[in-house]
Amino acid sequence: MMIYIHIPFCIKKCSYCDFCSGVYPEEIRELYVKRLISEIRQWAGEYKGRSITSVYFGGGTPTVLAPSVIGDILQAVRENYDLAEDCEISIESNPGTVDIVKLRSLKDAGFNRLSIGLQSIYDKTLKFLGRIHTFSEFEDAYKTARQAGFLNINVDLITAIPSDTREEELEGIKRITELTPPPEHISVYSLILEEGTELYNRFYGKDTGFSEDEERLLYWDTERLLKESDYEHYEISNYSLNGRQCIHNIGYWTMEEYLGFGLSAAGYVRIGSKKYRTYNTSDMDEYLHSESYKKMTEESESDEIEEFVFLGLRLTKGIDLLDFKERFHRDFEDFYKEPLERNIKNGLMTRKDNMIRLTEKGVDISNSVLADFILD
Amino acid sequence: MNIDKEHIRNFCIIAHIDHGKSTLADRMIEMTHTLPEREMQAQILDNMDIERERGITIKSQTVRLLYTAENGEEYIFNLIDTPGHVDFNYEVSRCLAACDGAVLVVDAAQGVEAQTLANVYMAIDHDLEVLPVINKIDLPSADPERVKTEIEDVIGIPAEDAPLISAKAGTNIGQVMEDIIKILPPPGGDDDKPLKALIFDAVYDPYKGVIVFFRIMDGTVKAGDRIRMMATGAEFDAVEVGYFGAGRFIPADKLSAGMVGYLTASIKDLKDTSVGDTVTKAQDPCDEALPGYKKVNPMVYCGMYPADGSHYEDLKDALEKLQLNDASLFYEPETSVALGFGFRCGFLGLLHLEIIQERLEREFDMDIITTAPSVIYKVHKSDGTLMELTNPSNMPDPTLIEYMEEPVVDAEIMVTTDYIGSIMDLCQERRGIYVGIEYLEETRALLKYVLPLNEIIYDFFDALKSRSRGYASFDYELKGYQRSELVKLDILVNREEVDALSFIVFAGSAYDRGRKMCEKLKEEIPRQLFEVPIQAAIGSKIIARETVKALRKDVLAKCYGGDISRKKKLLEKQKEGKKRMRQVGNVEIPQKAFMSVLKLEDRK
């Protein structure tokens, strides 16, 4: 079982960002942390004794908070849940919000994985994206994180940005692999214009500089480049070095249970014999003051089956049909004989023994393939 | 209740579409307190949603009004509402036959229109007394004096004393009521003669069976009488007779000559009670049936398929239920390679088709694919046999065809003189044969053409409106068949023929239509994993081609913070979209593509 903790605070909203995050006054932050800690405690009873394999602080920018406050939240988790010996404890950070003191105290508090949101190596692009930091500030933060003792670092990158050329994007990725020592993990996402964001308003329906075809070429160039530097492409947008895959990330795609705490956090939990998807409110006021901040919807078996498939197929290794059978006590083909055969025939999926996965062609049009596995 | 015929008026209201027929009927119902006010809903008589939305009457409705006149006496008004569209001309003619008079509503701004004329002439043909009423006098552009002159000049009936009303505002409705008594005649007929009653409508009720609407010409009828339908020969025991409230049935002991009412007789099949048939008594039949009965036959056919193939049975049930209330709807099972199992359906016209389609969608929540509408072609084969072709896919090989015939109509188009040129161009493009032009007055003319029916069933009406900026109006009736050069145009997607997209077209228009069809399909068919050629062909000869380029990418949304709900919604939507696609060979063709043939004609 895993725990996700959402910290919705930022110094400034980025131009592409549609996550639940924003700039809030200090009083709200204080109330929020209190509320969060009480939520963490509230759910403990149900899961006492379950081994927690991953705790993930995401945002927003969790590192906006003082390290002592972050430490208090993590402490609340430790006190109320049973963290596994080798539990992955991650925190997301913005290079403009960390220094050696902060990073050291996070390390001391128990965080063993740091995710740094860089997005681009070009200052002009960082400005375009509305980031608060420069590339050299990132380089400092990265070096400092290593000094603070972080041995497992992820760097987030965005590509296919209107302000950049294809060559620039590839150069940026290459540059990250040349950091010393190179990051254990790299996430590369193509820019998506999400409704309601500044970039959406500026570019929706207009030429973003990357056509669909160019974006796909860039995607596969990215893979080639990272593979040359020994990274493993283990999930549609994620790469790891020396097997340091993100346990938390993989947990989502393999239908691990997870608790979601904080504003807008989602969860997937078993209560008694039933499974539920939980959704916390995205309304700060409601989260702080209402008792009905959490919605729960029961997960039917067919929900679980289709999610197991469409989430699992995001992993490069694909789905183990024996796992499917173990989980659902039925054969995969009982549900999906036709779409599986058709997609294999069309070269969009492949099967080797009991493993099925998307082919490169299948990844390119993944939604269209995955939609075939939604049950009637 | 013993009613003297002098105090009965059986009449209808006739008008061009939108001139205010239903609104006037509403005012009459209100004025006679036939319905409590709280039950009034705009346009009581149009009780189908579609009718109310489109402002047209599809099924005729009948209502009985009790009116206390200024002379203090009480009158019974049987208001028989008539359908307002050329598709339903036969129904209109039967309704008129049930009346003794007609109230003619003419818009004070627009004046006499094509349907006004067509309806008035039909009323005069049925020897009805016509009471003209000029409506919408409160419009700024109203010109009642001009319209009066128009009625007198164009139609040839006196209009000097026509009531000037606003049905919407309720102005001068009283005068209409009084004039109905004064000008329209009471019914004739003899109670002592054998029963002779005209069926002018019928509806299906799940509890009572078919409810027959009729007008008694002679004789009387009561519950328990053994009745006979003269055309179909079917006999039944009348269970209940009565007359109409507004939207309800009021049983009565007995109905006699001159009256309008209904009867039920546990009739299970609407086909036993054809509109236009004569009802008489089995024991004491009248000597001959009323004239004018004819069986209405569908003029336009198309394929209807469930968007989701697994809903075939649901579609069948829905069509069955619709047919209960609409005997003119025809359907029989057919199969298409592209669309699977469905039905070939026949309609009185394109409006009728659209109505059925909408009712299937709204009342039965069906998602359907409709293929291009087709008329009935007569195929004279070399072996001397004649084939009536309603489905293009069934067209015999050209080498087996001696010649073909297509249905043509006599069309009358009323248009202001400014637009005569552009309307004549339109008729020309639609292979119209010019018959003549009549100037009704200085600024308006009646154009007469013979037009092939297949040229007007798609979008002729829209084209007419856009080329006349809304000023032209149109009416037609079937004239007969004429020999014509016709070819079957096939569409090939990825080199496979898609039977549901085939249609029959005039040879001279085939290239143009084929090219447009390919262009349209190129827009509608989503990119696939490979290049998809779209071709139009006559026989083995390709006459047009477009290519759908291959698909490249898709969106890779991030599932942030474990919230998979958005991603799942996206996939569910995509899956829904896929369901609506039909697999033809390797290509998925969306539902929309099959419909696009309907909207091909942007010829300007």
XYZ file of N, CA and C in Angstrom, chain A residues 72-211:
420
model
N 7.021 17.501 10.031
C 5.881 17.199 10.904
C 4.866 16.317 10.187
N 4.643 16.634 8.915
C 3.651 15.847 8.156
C 4.141 14.409 8.012
N 5.423 14.279 7.622
C 5.969 12.934 7.446
C 5.946 12.175 8.774
N 6.222 12.915 9.855
C 6.199 12.299 11.171
C 4.811 11.745 11.494
N 3.791 12.535 11.124
C 2.411 12.082 11.348
C 2.153 10.783 10.598
N 2.710 10.688 9.395
C 2.551 9.452 8.626
C 3.239 8.294 9.351
N 4.466 8.539 9.780
C 5.215 7.479 10.469
C 4.509 6.999 11.723
N 3.947 7.948 12.462
C 3.304 7.587 13.722
C 2.046 6.755 13.523
N 1.380 6.963 12.396
C 0.072 6.332 12.215
C 0.042 5.157 11.252
N 1.102 4.985 10.479
C 1.141 3.886 9.508
C 2.441 3.132 9.658
N 2.476 1.941 9.100
C 3.687 1.132 9.214
C 4.494 1.203 7.937
N 5.499 2.074 7.939
C 6.322 2.224 6.755
C 7.284 1.041 6.627
N 7.362 0.486 5.432
C 8.276 -0.640 5.197
C 9.714 -0.179 5.387
N 10.545 -1.129 5.702
C 11.980 -0.867 5.887
C 12.552 -0.074 4.719
N 12.235 -0.566 3.494
C 12.803 0.054 2.292
C 11.807 0.992 1.616
N 10.937 1.594 2.405
C 9.890 2.473 1.851
C 10.506 3.608 1.038
N 9.964 3.813 -0.171
C 10.417 4.937 -1.000
C 9.690 6.179 -0.507
N 10.469 7.181 -0.071
C 9.834 8.405 0.424
C 10.287 9.562 -0.464
N 9.378 10.020 -1.339
C 9.740 11.014 -2.362
C 9.137 12.366 -2.052
N 9.815 13.388 -2.537
C 9.227 14.722 -2.480
C 9.562 15.473 -3.763
N 8.566 16.193 -4.265
C 8.792 17.022 -5.446
C 9.323 18.369 -5.000
N 10.153 18.966 -5.846
C 10.707 20.268 -5.471
C 10.884 21.144 -6.688
N 10.960 22.420 -6.437
C 11.247 23.393 -7.480
C 12.631 23.949 -7.180
N 13.522 23.995 -8.197
C 14.902 24.424 -7.945
C 14.975 25.794 -7.272
N 13.961 26.601 -7.437
C 13.982 27.934 -6.835
C 13.579 27.941 -5.373
N 13.283 26.777 -4.802
C 12.773 26.754 -3.427
C 13.625 25.912 -2.486
N 14.815 25.497 -2.946
C 15.630 24.639 -2.070
C 17.040 25.202 -1.871
N 17.602 24.914 -0.722
C 19.006 25.231 -0.468
C 19.579 24.087 0.364
N 20.842 24.183 0.683
C 21.501 23.055 1.343
C 20.867 22.732 2.692
N 20.464 23.794 3.419
C 19.873 23.568 4.744
C 18.568 22.783 4.613
N 17.745 23.253 3.689
C 16.441 22.619 3.479
C 16.609 21.165 3.028
N 17.484 20.971 2.067
C 17.660 19.627 1.518
C 18.225 18.677 2.571
N 19.166 19.186 3.374
C 19.719 18.346 4.444
C 18.633 17.941 5.416
N 17.794 18.923 5.784
C 16.801 18.550 6.792
C 15.753 17.609 6.220
N 15.452 17.727 4.900
C 14.529 16.762 4.280
C 15.133 15.364 4.312
N 16.419 15.307 3.993
C 17.115 14.022 4.009
C 17.062 13.425 5.420
N 17.338 14.320 6.411
C 17.321 13.853 7.800
C 15.937 13.385 8.226
N 14.924 14.073 7.685
C 13.552 13.691 8.064
C 13.194 12.314 7.520
N 13.946 11.833 6.521
C 13.689 10.490 6.014
C 13.410 10.400 4.529
N 13.328 11.552 3.841
C 13.105 11.487 2.401
C 14.315 10.860 1.730
N 14.073 9.867 0.879
C 15.193 9.200 0.216
C 15.132 9.327 -1.303
N 14.150 10.089 -1.795
C 14.076 10.309 -3.246
C 13.606 11.734 -3.465
N 14.323 12.448 -4.352
C 13.998 13.848 -4.614
C 13.647 13.994 -6.085
N 12.522 14.641 -6.347
C 12.145 14.900 -7.731
C 12.258 16.395 -7.981
N 13.066 16.757 -8.968
C 13.274 18.180 -9.237
C 12.569 18.559 -10.536
N 11.693 19.530 -10.435
C 10.987 19.998 -11.625
C 11.845 20.999 -12.367
N 12.549 20.511 -13.385
C 13.390 21.422 -14.168
C 12.590 21.922 -15.371
N 12.059 21.020 -16.178
C 11.245 21.255 -17.372
C 12.054 21.636 -18.607
N 13.046 22.547 -18.476
C 13.842 22.898 -19.652
C 15.199 23.415 -19.220
N 16.187 23.250 -20.111
C 17.523 23.779 -19.777
C 17.697 25.194 -20.301
N 16.700 25.710 -21.022
C 16.834 27.048 -21.614
C 16.103 28.084 -20.780
N 16.803 29.142 -20.440
C 16.178 30.177 -19.611
C 15.000 30.825 -20.329
N 15.138 31.003 -21.662
C 14.020 31.602 -22.416
C 12.780 30.709 -22.324
N 13.028 29.406 -22.346
C 11.899 28.475 -22.287
C 11.300 28.442 -20.892
N 12.187 28.492 -19.878
C 11.708 28.517 -18.495
C 10.807 29.739 -18.289
N 11.208 30.828 -18.897
C 10.415 32.048 -18.797
C 9.063 31.849 -19.490
N 9.139 31.243 -20.676
C 7.928 30.964 -21.455
C 6.951 30.110 -20.647
N 7.512 29.137 -19.904
C 6.677 28.231 -19.128
C 6.219 28.859 -17.807
N 6.767 30.038 -17.507
C 6.381 30.700 -16.264
C 7.071 30.130 -15.042
N 8.241 29.510 -15.246
C 8.980 28.948 -14.113
C 9.685 30.072 -13.355
N 9.970 29.821 -12.056
C 10.570 30.885 -11.242
C 12.089 30.784 -11.168
N 12.654 29.782 -11.853
C 14.090 29.541 -11.693
C 14.800 29.570 -13.045
N 16.139 29.612 -12.988
C 16.951 29.527 -14.208
C 17.585 28.140 -14.253
N 18.249 27.847 -15.379
C 18.918 26.554 -15.473
C 20.080 26.466 -14.494
N 20.798 27.575 -14.326
C 21.956 27.485 -13.425
C 21.499 27.282 -11.985
N 20.331 27.823 -11.636
C 19.791 27.555 -10.297
C 19.479 26.063 -10.127
N 19.000 25.461 -11.229
C 18.775 24.020 -11.180
C 20.085 23.273 -10.934
N 21.112 23.690 -11.710
C 22.402 22.999 -11.563
C 22.902 23.069 -10.119
N 22.717 24.234 -9.507
C 23.108 24.379 -8.105
C 22.300 23.450 -7.220
N 20.964 23.471 -7.460
C 20.081 22.649 -6.624
C 20.458 21.173 -6.750
N 20.760 20.764 -7.979
C 21.097 19.364 -8.225
C 22.359 18.971 -7.465
N 23.375 19.846 -7.585
C 24.644 19.596 -6.909
C 24.434 19.548 -5.398
N 23.645 20.510 -4.909
C 23.372 20.586 -3.472
C 22.649 19.334 -2.977
N 21.708 18.871 -3.796
C 20.958 17.673 -3.402
C 21.878 16.484 -3.262
N 22.836 16.390 -4.180
C 23.812 15.293 -4.075
C 24.625 15.451 -2.801
N 25.028 16.723 -2.528
C 25.825 16.967 -1.306
C 25.015 16.607 -0.071
N 23.710 16.899 -0.143
C 22.857 16.603 1.018
C 22.654 15.098 1.195
N 23.090 14.332 0.211
C 23.041 12.881 0.363
C 21.941 12.177 -0.395
N 21.234 12.867 -1.298
C 20.199 12.192 -2.082
C 20.837 11.299 -3.147
N 20.525 10.009 -3.077
C 21.116 9.054 -4.010
C 20.132 8.636 -5.093
N 18.930 9.168 -4.976
C 17.883 8.806 -5.942
C 17.154 10.082 -6.342
N 17.531 10.589 -7.515
C 16.979 11.877 -7.939
C 16.290 11.729 -9.289
N 15.113 12.366 -9.380
C 14.404 12.432 -10.664
C 14.442 13.852 -11.183
N 14.558 13.986 -12.506
C 14.442 15.298 -13.133
C 13.259 15.258 -14.102
N 12.347 16.242 -13.935
C 11.178 16.354 -14.816
C 11.496 17.252 -15.991
N 11.142 16.788 -17.203
C 11.358 17.621 -18.389
C 10.067 17.687 -19.202
N 9.892 18.816 -19.877
C 8.777 18.947 -20.815
C 9.371 19.160 -22.203
N 8.797 18.488 -23.199
C 9.266 18.711 -24.576
C 8.104 19.125 -25.473
N 8.475 19.374 -26.727
C 7.496 19.840 -27.721
C 6.874 21.160 -27.287
N 7.726 22.055 -26.828
C 7.281 23.371 -26.367
C 7.359 24.351 -27.547
N 6.332 25.166 -27.713
C 6.286 26.063 -28.871
C 7.518 26.964 -29.021
N 8.149 27.318 -27.903
C 9.283 28.243 -28.004
C 10.565 27.545 -28.454
N 10.535 26.205 -28.537
C 11.768 25.457 -28.816
C 11.736 24.758 -30.172
N 12.935 24.401 -30.634
C 13.018 23.566 -31.834
C 13.262 22.134 -31.394
N 13.131 21.228 -32.329
C 13.350 19.817 -32.045
C 14.785 19.599 -31.567
N 15.728 20.259 -32.229
C 17.141 20.108 -31.859
C 17.373 20.581 -30.437
N 16.735 21.697 -30.085
C 16.891 22.230 -28.727
C 16.368 21.235 -27.690
N 15.223 20.631 -27.986
C 14.637 19.685 -27.035
C 15.582 18.511 -26.814
N 16.128 17.988 -27.910
C 17.022 16.828 -27.791
C 18.316 17.206 -27.080
N 18.807 18.393 -27.382
C 20.010 18.883 -26.724
C 19.782 18.966 -25.204
N 18.588 19.440 -24.841
C 18.241 19.567 -23.424
C 18.266 18.230 -22.714
N 17.696 17.219 -23.367
C 17.662 15.893 -22.750
C 19.079 15.342 -22.582
N 19.885 15.567 -23.649
C 21.252 15.082 -23.620
C 22.011 15.711 -22.443
N 21.793 17.003 -22.297
C 22.483 17.748 -21.248
C 22.190 17.158 -19.857
N 20.965 16.730 -19.643
C 20.596 16.178 -18.335
C 21.303 14.844 -18.092
N 21.452 14.062 -19.179
C 22.125 12.770 -18.987
C 23.607 12.971 -18.686
N 24.097 14.177 -18.974
C 25.528 14.440 -18.756
C 25.824 15.027 -17.387
N 24.781 15.208 -16.570
C 25.032 15.680 -15.205
C 25.893 14.627 -14.497
N 26.696 15.078 -13.539
C 27.504 14.089 -12.817
C 27.157 14.099 -11.337
N 26.812 12.978 -10.800
C 26.414 11.767 -11.526
C 25.061 11.995 -12.180
N 24.740 11.268 -13.229
C 23.456 11.494 -13.919
C 22.283 11.124 -13.017
N 21.122 11.772 -13.238
C 19.960 11.447 -12.388
C 19.528 9.995 -12.573
N 19.051 9.402 -11.495
C 18.624 8.002 -11.525
C 17.329 7.821 -12.319
N 16.636 8.937 -12.503
C 15.296 8.840 -13.106
C 15.013 10.122 -13.878
N 14.418 9.976 -15.075
C 14.014 11.161 -15.848
C 12.575 10.959 -16.342
N 11.753 11.975 -16.128
C 10.395 11.950 -16.692
C 10.338 12.939 -17.838
N 9.847 12.510 -18.981
C 9.745 13.420 -20.128
C 8.294 13.435 -20.623
N 7.674 14.570 -20.508
C 6.297 14.703 -20.992
C 6.246 15.671 -22.158
N 5.449 15.329 -23.155
C 5.194 16.300 -24.217
C 4.205 17.318 -23.675
N 4.413 18.546 -24.033
C 3.513 19.594 -23.556
C 2.103 19.318 -24.051
N 1.165 19.372 -23.129
C -0.242 19.261 -23.515
C -0.915 20.565 -23.111
N -1.652 21.122 -24.045
C -2.369 22.356 -23.716
C -3.623 21.968 -22.944
N -3.587 22.185 -21.639
C -4.744 21.823 -20.818
C -5.665 23.025 -20.709
N -6.945 22.729 -20.796
C -7.930 23.791 -20.748
C -7.783 24.609 -19.473
N -7.943 25.907 -19.598
C -7.900 26.757 -18.414
C -6.515 27.299 -18.101
N -5.505 26.802 -18.812
C -4.160 27.305 -18.541
C -3.860 28.491 -19.458
N -2.809 29.237 -19.043
C -2.418 30.398 -19.824
C -2.027 29.968 -21.248
N -1.268 28.874 -21.350
C -0.823 28.446 -22.681
C -1.986 27.981 -23.553
N -2.961 27.349 -22.926
C -4.133 26.913 -23.672
C -4.798 28.112 -24.326
N -4.963 29.145 -23.511
C -5.626 30.338 -24.041
C -4.835 30.978 -25.166
N -3.527 30.870 -25.055
C -2.690 31.490 -26.088
C -2.579 30.646 -27.348
N -2.531 29.323 -27.169
C -2.155 28.474 -28.316
C -3.222 27.518 -28.808
N -4.323 27.380 -28.067
C -5.266 26.347 -28.477
C -5.768 26.595 -29.899
N -5.677 25.570 -30.712
C -6.144 25.668 -32.091
C -5.142 26.359 -32.999
N -4.039 26.836 -32.412
C -3.035 27.505 -33.240
C -1.814 26.603 -33.409
N -0.905 27.075 -34.215
C 0.305 26.313 -34.475
C 1.216 26.383 -33.259
N 1.524 25.229 -32.651
C 2.405 25.240 -31.488
C 3.842 24.949 -31.903
N 4.091 24.868 -33.178
C 5.452 24.610 -33.633
C 5.744 23.128 -33.774
N 4.957 22.300 -33.085
C 5.156 20.850 -33.224
C 3.867 20.222 -33.721
N 3.922 19.690 -34.920
C 2.746 18.999 -35.424
C 2.664 17.659 -34.708
